[in-house]
Coordinates of C-alpha atoms and ligand atoms in Angstrom, one line a residue:
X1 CA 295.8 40.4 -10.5
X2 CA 294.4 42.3 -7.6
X3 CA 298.5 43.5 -6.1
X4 CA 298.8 44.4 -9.9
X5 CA 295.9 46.8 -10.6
X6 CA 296.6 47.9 -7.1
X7 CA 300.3 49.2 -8.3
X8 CA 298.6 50.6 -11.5
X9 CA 295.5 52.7 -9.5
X10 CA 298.3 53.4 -6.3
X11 CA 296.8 56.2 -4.9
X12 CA 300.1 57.5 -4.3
X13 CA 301.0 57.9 -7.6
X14 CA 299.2 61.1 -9.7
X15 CA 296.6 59.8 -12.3
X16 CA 298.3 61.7 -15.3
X17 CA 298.4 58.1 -17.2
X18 CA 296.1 55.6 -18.2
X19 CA 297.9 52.6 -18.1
X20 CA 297.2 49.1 -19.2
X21 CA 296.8 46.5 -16.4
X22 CA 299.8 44.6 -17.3
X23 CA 303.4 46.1 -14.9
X24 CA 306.7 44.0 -16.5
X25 CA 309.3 42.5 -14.1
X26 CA 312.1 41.0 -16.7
X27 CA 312.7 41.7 -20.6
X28 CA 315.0 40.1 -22.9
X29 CA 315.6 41.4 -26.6
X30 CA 312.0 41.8 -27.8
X31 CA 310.4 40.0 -25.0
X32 CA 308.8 41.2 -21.6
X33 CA 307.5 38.9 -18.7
X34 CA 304.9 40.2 -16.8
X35 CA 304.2 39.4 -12.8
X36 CA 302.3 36.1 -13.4
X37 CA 305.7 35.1 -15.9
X38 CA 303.8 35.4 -19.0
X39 CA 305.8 36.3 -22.0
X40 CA 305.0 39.4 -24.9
X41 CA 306.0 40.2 -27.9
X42 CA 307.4 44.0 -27.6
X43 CA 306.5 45.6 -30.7
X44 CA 306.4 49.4 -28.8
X45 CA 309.9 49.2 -27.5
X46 CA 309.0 51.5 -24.7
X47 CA 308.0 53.9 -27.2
X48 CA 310.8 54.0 -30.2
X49 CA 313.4 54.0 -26.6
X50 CA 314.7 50.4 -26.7
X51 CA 316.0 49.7 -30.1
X52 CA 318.4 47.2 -29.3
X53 CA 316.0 45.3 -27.3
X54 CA 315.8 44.7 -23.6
X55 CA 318.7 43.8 -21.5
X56 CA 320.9 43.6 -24.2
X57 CA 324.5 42.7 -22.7
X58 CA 326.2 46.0 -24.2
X59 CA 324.3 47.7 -23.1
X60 CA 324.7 45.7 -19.1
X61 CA 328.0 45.7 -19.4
X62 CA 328.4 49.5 -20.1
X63 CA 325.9 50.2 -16.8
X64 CA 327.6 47.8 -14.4
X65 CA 331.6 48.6 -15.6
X66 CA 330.8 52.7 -15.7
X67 CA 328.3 52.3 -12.1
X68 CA 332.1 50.6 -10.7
X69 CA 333.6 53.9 -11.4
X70 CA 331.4 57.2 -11.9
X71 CA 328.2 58.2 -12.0
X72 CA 327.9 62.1 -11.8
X73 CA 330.8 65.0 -11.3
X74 CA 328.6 68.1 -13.0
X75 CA 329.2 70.1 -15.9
X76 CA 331.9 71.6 -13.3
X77 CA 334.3 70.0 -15.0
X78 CA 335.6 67.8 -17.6
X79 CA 333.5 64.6 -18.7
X80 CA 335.6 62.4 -20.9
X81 CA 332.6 60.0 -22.2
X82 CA 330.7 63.3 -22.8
X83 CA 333.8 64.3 -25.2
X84 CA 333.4 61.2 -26.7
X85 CA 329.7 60.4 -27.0
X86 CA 330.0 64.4 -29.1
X87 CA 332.6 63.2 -31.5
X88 CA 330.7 60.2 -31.8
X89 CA 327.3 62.2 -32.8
X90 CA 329.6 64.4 -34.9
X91 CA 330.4 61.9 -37.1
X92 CA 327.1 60.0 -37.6
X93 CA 325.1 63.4 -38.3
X94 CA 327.4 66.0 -39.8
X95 CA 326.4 68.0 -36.9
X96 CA 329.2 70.3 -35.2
X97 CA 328.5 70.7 -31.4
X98 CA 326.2 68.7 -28.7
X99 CA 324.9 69.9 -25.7
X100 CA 323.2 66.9 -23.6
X101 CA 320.4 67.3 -21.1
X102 CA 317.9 64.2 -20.1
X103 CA 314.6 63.7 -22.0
X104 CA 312.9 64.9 -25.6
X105 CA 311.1 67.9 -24.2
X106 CA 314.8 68.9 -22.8
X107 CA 316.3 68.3 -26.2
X108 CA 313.6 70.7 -28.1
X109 CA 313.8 73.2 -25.1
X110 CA 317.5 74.1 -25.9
X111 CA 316.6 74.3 -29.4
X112 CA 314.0 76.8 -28.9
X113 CA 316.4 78.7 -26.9
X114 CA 318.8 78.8 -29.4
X115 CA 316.4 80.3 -31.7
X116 CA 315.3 82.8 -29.4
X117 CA 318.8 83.8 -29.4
X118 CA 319.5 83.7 -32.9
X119 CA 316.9 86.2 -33.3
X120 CA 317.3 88.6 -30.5
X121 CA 321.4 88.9 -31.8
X122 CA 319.6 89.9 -35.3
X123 CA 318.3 92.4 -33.4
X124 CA 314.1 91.1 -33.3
X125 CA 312.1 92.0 -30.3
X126 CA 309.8 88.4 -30.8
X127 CA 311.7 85.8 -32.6
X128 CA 308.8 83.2 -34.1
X129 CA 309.2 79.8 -34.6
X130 CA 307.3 78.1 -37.3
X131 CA 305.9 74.7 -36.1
X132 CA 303.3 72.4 -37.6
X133 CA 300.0 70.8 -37.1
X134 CA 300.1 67.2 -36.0
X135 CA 303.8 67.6 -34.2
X136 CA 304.3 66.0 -31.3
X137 CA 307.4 68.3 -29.0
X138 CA 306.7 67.0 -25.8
X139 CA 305.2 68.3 -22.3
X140 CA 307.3 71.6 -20.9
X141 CA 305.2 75.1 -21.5
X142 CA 307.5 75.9 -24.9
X143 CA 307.1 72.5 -26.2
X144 CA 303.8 72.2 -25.6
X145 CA 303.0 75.2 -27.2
X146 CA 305.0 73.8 -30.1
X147 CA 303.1 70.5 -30.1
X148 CA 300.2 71.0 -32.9
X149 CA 297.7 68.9 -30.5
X150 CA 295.0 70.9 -28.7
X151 CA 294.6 67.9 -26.2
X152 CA 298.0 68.6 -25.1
X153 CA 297.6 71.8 -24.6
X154 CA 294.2 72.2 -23.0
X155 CA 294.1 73.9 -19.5
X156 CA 297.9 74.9 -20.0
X157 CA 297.0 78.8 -21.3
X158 CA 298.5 81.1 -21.4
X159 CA 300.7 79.5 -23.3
X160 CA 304.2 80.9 -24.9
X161 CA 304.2 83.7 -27.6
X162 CA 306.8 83.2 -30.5
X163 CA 305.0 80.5 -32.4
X164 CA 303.2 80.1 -35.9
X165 CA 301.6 76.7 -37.1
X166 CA 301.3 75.8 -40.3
X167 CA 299.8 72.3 -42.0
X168 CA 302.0 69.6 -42.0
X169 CA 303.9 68.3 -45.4
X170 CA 302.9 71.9 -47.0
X171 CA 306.2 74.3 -48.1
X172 CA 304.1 76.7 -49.3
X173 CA 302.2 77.2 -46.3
X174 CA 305.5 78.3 -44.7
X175 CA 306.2 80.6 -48.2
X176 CA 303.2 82.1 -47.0
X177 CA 303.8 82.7 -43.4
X178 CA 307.4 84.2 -44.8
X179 CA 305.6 86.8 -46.7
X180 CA 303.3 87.6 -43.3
X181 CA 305.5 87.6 -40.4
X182 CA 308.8 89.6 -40.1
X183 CA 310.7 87.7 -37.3
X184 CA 310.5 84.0 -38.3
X185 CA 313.5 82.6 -36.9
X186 CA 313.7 78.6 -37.4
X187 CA 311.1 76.1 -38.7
X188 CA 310.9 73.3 -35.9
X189 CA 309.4 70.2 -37.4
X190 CA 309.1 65.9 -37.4
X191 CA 311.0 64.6 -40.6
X192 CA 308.0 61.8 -39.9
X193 CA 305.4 62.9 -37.6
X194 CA 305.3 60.0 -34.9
X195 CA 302.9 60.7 -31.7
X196 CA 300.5 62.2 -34.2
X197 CA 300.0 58.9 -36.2
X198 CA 303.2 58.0 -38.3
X199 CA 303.0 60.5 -41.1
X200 CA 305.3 60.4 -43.5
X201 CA 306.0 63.4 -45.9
X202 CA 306.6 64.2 -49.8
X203 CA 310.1 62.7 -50.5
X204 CA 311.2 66.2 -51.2
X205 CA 309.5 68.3 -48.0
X206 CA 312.9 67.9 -45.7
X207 CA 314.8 69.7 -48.8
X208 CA 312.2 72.4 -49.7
X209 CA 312.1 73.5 -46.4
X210 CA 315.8 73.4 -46.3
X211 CA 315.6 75.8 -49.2
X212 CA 313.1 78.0 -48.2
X213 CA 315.7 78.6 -44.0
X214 CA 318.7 79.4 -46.8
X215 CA 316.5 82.2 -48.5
X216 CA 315.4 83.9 -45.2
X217 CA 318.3 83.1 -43.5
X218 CA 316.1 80.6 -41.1
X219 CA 317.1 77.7 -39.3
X220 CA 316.1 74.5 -39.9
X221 CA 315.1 72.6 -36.6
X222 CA 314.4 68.6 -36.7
X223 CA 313.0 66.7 -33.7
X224 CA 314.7 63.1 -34.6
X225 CA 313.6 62.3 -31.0
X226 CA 311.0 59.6 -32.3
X227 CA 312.9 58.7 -35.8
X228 CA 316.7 59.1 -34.7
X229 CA 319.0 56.4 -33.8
X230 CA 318.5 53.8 -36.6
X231 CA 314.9 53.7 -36.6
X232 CA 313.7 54.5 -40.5
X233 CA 316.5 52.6 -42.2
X234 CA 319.0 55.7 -41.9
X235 CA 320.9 56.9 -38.8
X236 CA 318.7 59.8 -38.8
X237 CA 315.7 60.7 -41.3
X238 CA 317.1 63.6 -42.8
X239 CA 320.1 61.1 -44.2
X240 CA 317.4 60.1 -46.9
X241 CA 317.9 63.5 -48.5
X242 CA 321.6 64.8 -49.2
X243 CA 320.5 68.0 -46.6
X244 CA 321.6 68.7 -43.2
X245 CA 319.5 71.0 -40.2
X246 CA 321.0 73.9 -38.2
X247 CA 319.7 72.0 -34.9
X248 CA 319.1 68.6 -34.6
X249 CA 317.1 67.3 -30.9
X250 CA 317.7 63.4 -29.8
X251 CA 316.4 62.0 -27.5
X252 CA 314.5 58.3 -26.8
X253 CA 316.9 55.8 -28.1
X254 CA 320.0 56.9 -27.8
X255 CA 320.2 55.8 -24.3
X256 CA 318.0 52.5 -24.6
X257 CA 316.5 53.2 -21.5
X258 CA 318.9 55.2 -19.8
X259 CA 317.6 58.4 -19.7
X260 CA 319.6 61.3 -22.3
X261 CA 318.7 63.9 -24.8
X262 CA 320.6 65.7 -26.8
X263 CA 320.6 69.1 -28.7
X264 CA 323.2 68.4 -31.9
X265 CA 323.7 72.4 -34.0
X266 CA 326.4 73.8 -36.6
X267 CA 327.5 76.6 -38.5
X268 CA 326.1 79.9 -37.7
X269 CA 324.5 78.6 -34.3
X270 CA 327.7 75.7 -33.4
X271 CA 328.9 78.1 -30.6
X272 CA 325.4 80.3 -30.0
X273 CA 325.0 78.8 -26.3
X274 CA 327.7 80.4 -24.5
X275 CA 328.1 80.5 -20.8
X276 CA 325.6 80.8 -18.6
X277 CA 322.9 80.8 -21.1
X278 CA 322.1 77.3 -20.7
X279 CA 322.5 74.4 -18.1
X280 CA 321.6 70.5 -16.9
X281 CA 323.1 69.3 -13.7
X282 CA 322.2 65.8 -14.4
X283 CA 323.0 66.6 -18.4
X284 CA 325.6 64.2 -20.3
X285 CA 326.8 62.7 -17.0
X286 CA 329.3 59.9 -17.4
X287 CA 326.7 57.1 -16.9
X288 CA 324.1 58.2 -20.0
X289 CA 327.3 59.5 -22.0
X290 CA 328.8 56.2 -21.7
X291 CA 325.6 54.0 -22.1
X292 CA 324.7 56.2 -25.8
X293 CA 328.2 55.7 -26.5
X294 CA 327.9 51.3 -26.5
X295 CA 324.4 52.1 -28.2
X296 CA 326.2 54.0 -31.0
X297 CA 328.6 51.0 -31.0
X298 CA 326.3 48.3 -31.4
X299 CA 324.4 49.8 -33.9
X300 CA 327.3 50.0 -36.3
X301 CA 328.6 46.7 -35.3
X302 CA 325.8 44.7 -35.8
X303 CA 324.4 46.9 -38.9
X304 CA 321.5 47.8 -37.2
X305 CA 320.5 50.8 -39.3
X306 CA 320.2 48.5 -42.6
X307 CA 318.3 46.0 -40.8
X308 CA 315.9 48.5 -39.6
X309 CA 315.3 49.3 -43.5
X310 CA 315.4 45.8 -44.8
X311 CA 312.8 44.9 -41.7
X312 CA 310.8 47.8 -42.3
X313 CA 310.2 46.7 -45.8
X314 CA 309.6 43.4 -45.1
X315 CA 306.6 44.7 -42.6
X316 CA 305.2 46.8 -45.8
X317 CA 305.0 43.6 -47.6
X318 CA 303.7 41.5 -45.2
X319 CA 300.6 44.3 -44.5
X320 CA 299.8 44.7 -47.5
X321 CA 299.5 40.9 -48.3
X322 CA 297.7 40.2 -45.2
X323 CA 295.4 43.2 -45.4
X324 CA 294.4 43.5 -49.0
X325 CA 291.3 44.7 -50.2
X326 CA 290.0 44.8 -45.8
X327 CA 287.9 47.4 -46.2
X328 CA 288.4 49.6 -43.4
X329 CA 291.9 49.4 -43.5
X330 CA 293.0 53.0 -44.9
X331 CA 296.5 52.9 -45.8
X332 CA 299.5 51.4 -44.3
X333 CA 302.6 53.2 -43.9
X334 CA 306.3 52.5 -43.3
X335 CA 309.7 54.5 -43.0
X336 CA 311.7 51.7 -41.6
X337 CA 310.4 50.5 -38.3
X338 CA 308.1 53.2 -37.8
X339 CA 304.9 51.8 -39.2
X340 CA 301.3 53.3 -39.1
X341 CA 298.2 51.5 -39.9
X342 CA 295.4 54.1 -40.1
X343 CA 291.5 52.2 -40.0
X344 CA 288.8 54.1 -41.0
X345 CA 287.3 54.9 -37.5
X346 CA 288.7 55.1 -33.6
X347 CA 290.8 51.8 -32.8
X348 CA 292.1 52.3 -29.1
X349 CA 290.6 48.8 -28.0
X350 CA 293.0 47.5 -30.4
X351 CA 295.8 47.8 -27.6
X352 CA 294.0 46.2 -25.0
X353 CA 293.3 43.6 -27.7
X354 CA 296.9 43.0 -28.7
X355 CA 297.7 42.4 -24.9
X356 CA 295.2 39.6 -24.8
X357 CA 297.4 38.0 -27.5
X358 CA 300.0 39.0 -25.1
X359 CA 301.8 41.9 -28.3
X360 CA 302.3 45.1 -26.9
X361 CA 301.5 48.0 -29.6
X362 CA 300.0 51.1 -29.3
X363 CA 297.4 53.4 -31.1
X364 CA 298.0 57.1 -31.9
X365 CA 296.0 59.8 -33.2
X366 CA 293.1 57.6 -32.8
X367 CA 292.9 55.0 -35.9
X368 CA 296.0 54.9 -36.3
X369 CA 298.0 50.9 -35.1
X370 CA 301.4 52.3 -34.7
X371 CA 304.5 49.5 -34.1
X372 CA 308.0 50.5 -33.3
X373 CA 309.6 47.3 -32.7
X374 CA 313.1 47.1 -32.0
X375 CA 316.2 47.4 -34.2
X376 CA 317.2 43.4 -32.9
X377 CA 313.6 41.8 -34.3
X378 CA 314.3 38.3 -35.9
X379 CA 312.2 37.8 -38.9
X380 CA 310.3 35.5 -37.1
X381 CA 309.5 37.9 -34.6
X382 CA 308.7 40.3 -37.5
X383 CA 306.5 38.2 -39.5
X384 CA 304.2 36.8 -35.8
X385 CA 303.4 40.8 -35.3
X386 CA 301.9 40.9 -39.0
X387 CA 300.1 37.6 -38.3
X388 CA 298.7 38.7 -34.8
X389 CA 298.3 42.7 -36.1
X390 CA 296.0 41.5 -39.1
X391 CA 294.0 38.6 -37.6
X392 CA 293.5 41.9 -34.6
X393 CA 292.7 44.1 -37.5
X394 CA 290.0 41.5 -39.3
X395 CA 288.5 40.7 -35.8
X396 CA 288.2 44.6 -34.8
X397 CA 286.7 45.0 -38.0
X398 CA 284.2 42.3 -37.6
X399 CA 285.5 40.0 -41.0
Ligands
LIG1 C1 308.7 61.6 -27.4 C2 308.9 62.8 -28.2 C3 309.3 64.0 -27.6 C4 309.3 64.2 -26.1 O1 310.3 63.4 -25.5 P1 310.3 63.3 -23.9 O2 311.5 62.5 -23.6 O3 309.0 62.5 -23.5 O4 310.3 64.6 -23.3 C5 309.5 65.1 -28.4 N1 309.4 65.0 -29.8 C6 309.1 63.8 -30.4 C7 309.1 63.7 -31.9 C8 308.8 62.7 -29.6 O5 308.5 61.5 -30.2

């Protein structure tokens, strides 16, 4: 225990996480061994990044083959799996064009760039982009300064002009800001809010927005980074609606691990990053290209994206058996396998809890349990992380 808290308090390594004193040596499909060989249940999956489980052999096999041949030529040149892994997106999302880069943040940074451009070629001297309360856009200055979470933002002033926040899973807040603010250029939003506690909108809030960019000529932004891939019971959350965005940001699972974001556009802003605008030296290199590619694959081969939606229902089912009428418990909600149990006060312990039992999950925005097991969970798997969640729930809650 003592060489493991001393890798996890390494005075080598900044303190910018608080980490649980567990470090992982081996997974395999929703299992992690830690240093001592004890097994867990993974219902985190790294954070919505591991759908298809750990070490899953596609997903080896892709690695070791494309590590035998290429890793990395630059953006120099030509990139065949890049070509491919495009196409591949093209299809799935009804998108037009891809540019890759290497994390979330990356993802919603090109984004935000292609706004800014947007605007300035309408001639405006400050595009704005309307972003919401509760969004999570990661940890660069612009996408901090997107994210609708003071704690992410403290100590990081000044931070970026060119934004405007507006309550989450409310059109007409935005009607408003249309009426206020000449230069609105996108709307940058979560289809469902993850980091900020798995909130899931009005059925109809994708399309009314979608209305409301076509009126003034706005584009419509989605961060699928936490919800893409699979993960609600569609390929992306938008796909529950007949609508498509302008710009759509990827990032988390479509590698499994391997790091790669992606910024997916069409129509009016397809072609808006011309050269030299925009750059990644690591960005869509063969390895991540070729990985996301055999993730893409084995989604659609093993009908991943179904299972996600006949899984996720089976989790409603099985919360809301096991915690009816638990007072305390304040609603339990599912798109898929993104699942959100909010309590009634602050829950963190909960995590710490959950290891004990040797079940990774994690708490956001405070009180509220949020699982995002992988795409591969058998039902058995499924139905021992509602077991172990609501006995964890009953005994946090003192019943
Ligand atoms: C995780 C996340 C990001 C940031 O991704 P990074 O890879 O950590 O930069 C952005 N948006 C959403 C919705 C996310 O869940």
């Amino acid at each position: 225990m003592a060489a493991i808290l001393g890798t996890i308090m390494s005075k080598n390594l900044m303190p910018n996480y608080a980490r649980q004193p567990v470090t992982f040596l081996k997974g395999e499909g929703a299992w992690l061994w830690d240093t001592e060989g004890k097994d867990y249940l993974d219902a985190l999956s790294g954070i919505a990044v591991c759908g298809l489980g750990h070490a899953h052999p596609a997903i080896t096999t892709a690695i070791c083959e494309q590590a035998d041949k290429l890793l990395h030529t630059s953006n120099l040149y030509g990139i065949a799996h890049q070509q491919s892994l495009a196409e591949a997106l093209v299809r799935i999302t009804g998108m037009e064009t891809a540019f890759f880069c290497n994390s979330g943040a990356e993802a919603n940074e090109a984004a935000l760039k292609m706004a800014r451009l947007y605007g300035h070629n309408q001639g405006y001297k400050k595009p704005t982009v309307i972003v919401t309360e509760g969004s999570f856009h990661g940890r660069t200055l612009a996408t901090l300064t997107a994210t609708g979470n003071p704690k992410v933002q403290a100590g990081f002033a000044p931070l970026l002009e060119g934004f405007v926040r507006v309550p989450y899973n409310n059109v007409q807040a935005m009607e408003k800001v249309a009426e206020q603010e000449a230069e609105i250029v996108a709307v940058l939003v979560e289809p469902v809010i993850g980091e900020g506690g798995i909130v899931i909108p009005d059925d109809d809030y994708l399309v009314k927005i979608r209305a409301l960019c076509d009126r003034h000529n706005w584009l419509l932004m989605l961060d699928e980074i936490q919800t893409g891939m699979g993960r609600t019971g569609k390929w992306f959350a938008y796909q529950h609606t007949s609508k498509l965005p302008d710009v759509l940001t990827l990032a988390k699972s479509l590698g499994n691990g391997v790091p790669i974001g992606a910024c997916l556009a069409r129509g009016k802003v397809a072609d808006i990053l011309q050269p030299g605008t925009h750059g990644s030296t690591f960005g869509g290199n063969p390895l991540a290209c070729r990985v996301a590619l055999a993730v893409i694959e084995t989604i659609e081969r093993d009908n991943l994206v179904e299972r996600a939606q006949v899984l996720g229902q089976h989790f409603y089912q099985g919360f809301s058996k096991a915690l009816h009428g638990v007072a305390g418990v304040r609603e339990i909600r599912v798109k898929g396998l993104m699942i959100g149990i909010e309590l009634d006060k602050p829950c963190g312990e909960l995590v710490s809890m959950a290891l004990e039992k040797q079940l990774l999950i994690n708490v956001a925005a405070e009180r509220v349990i949020r699982l995002l097991p992988p795409l591969i969970l058998s039902d058995s798997q499924a139905n021992d992380i509602i077991d172990t969640v609501s006995q964890l729930i009953r005994d946090f809650l003192n019943i």
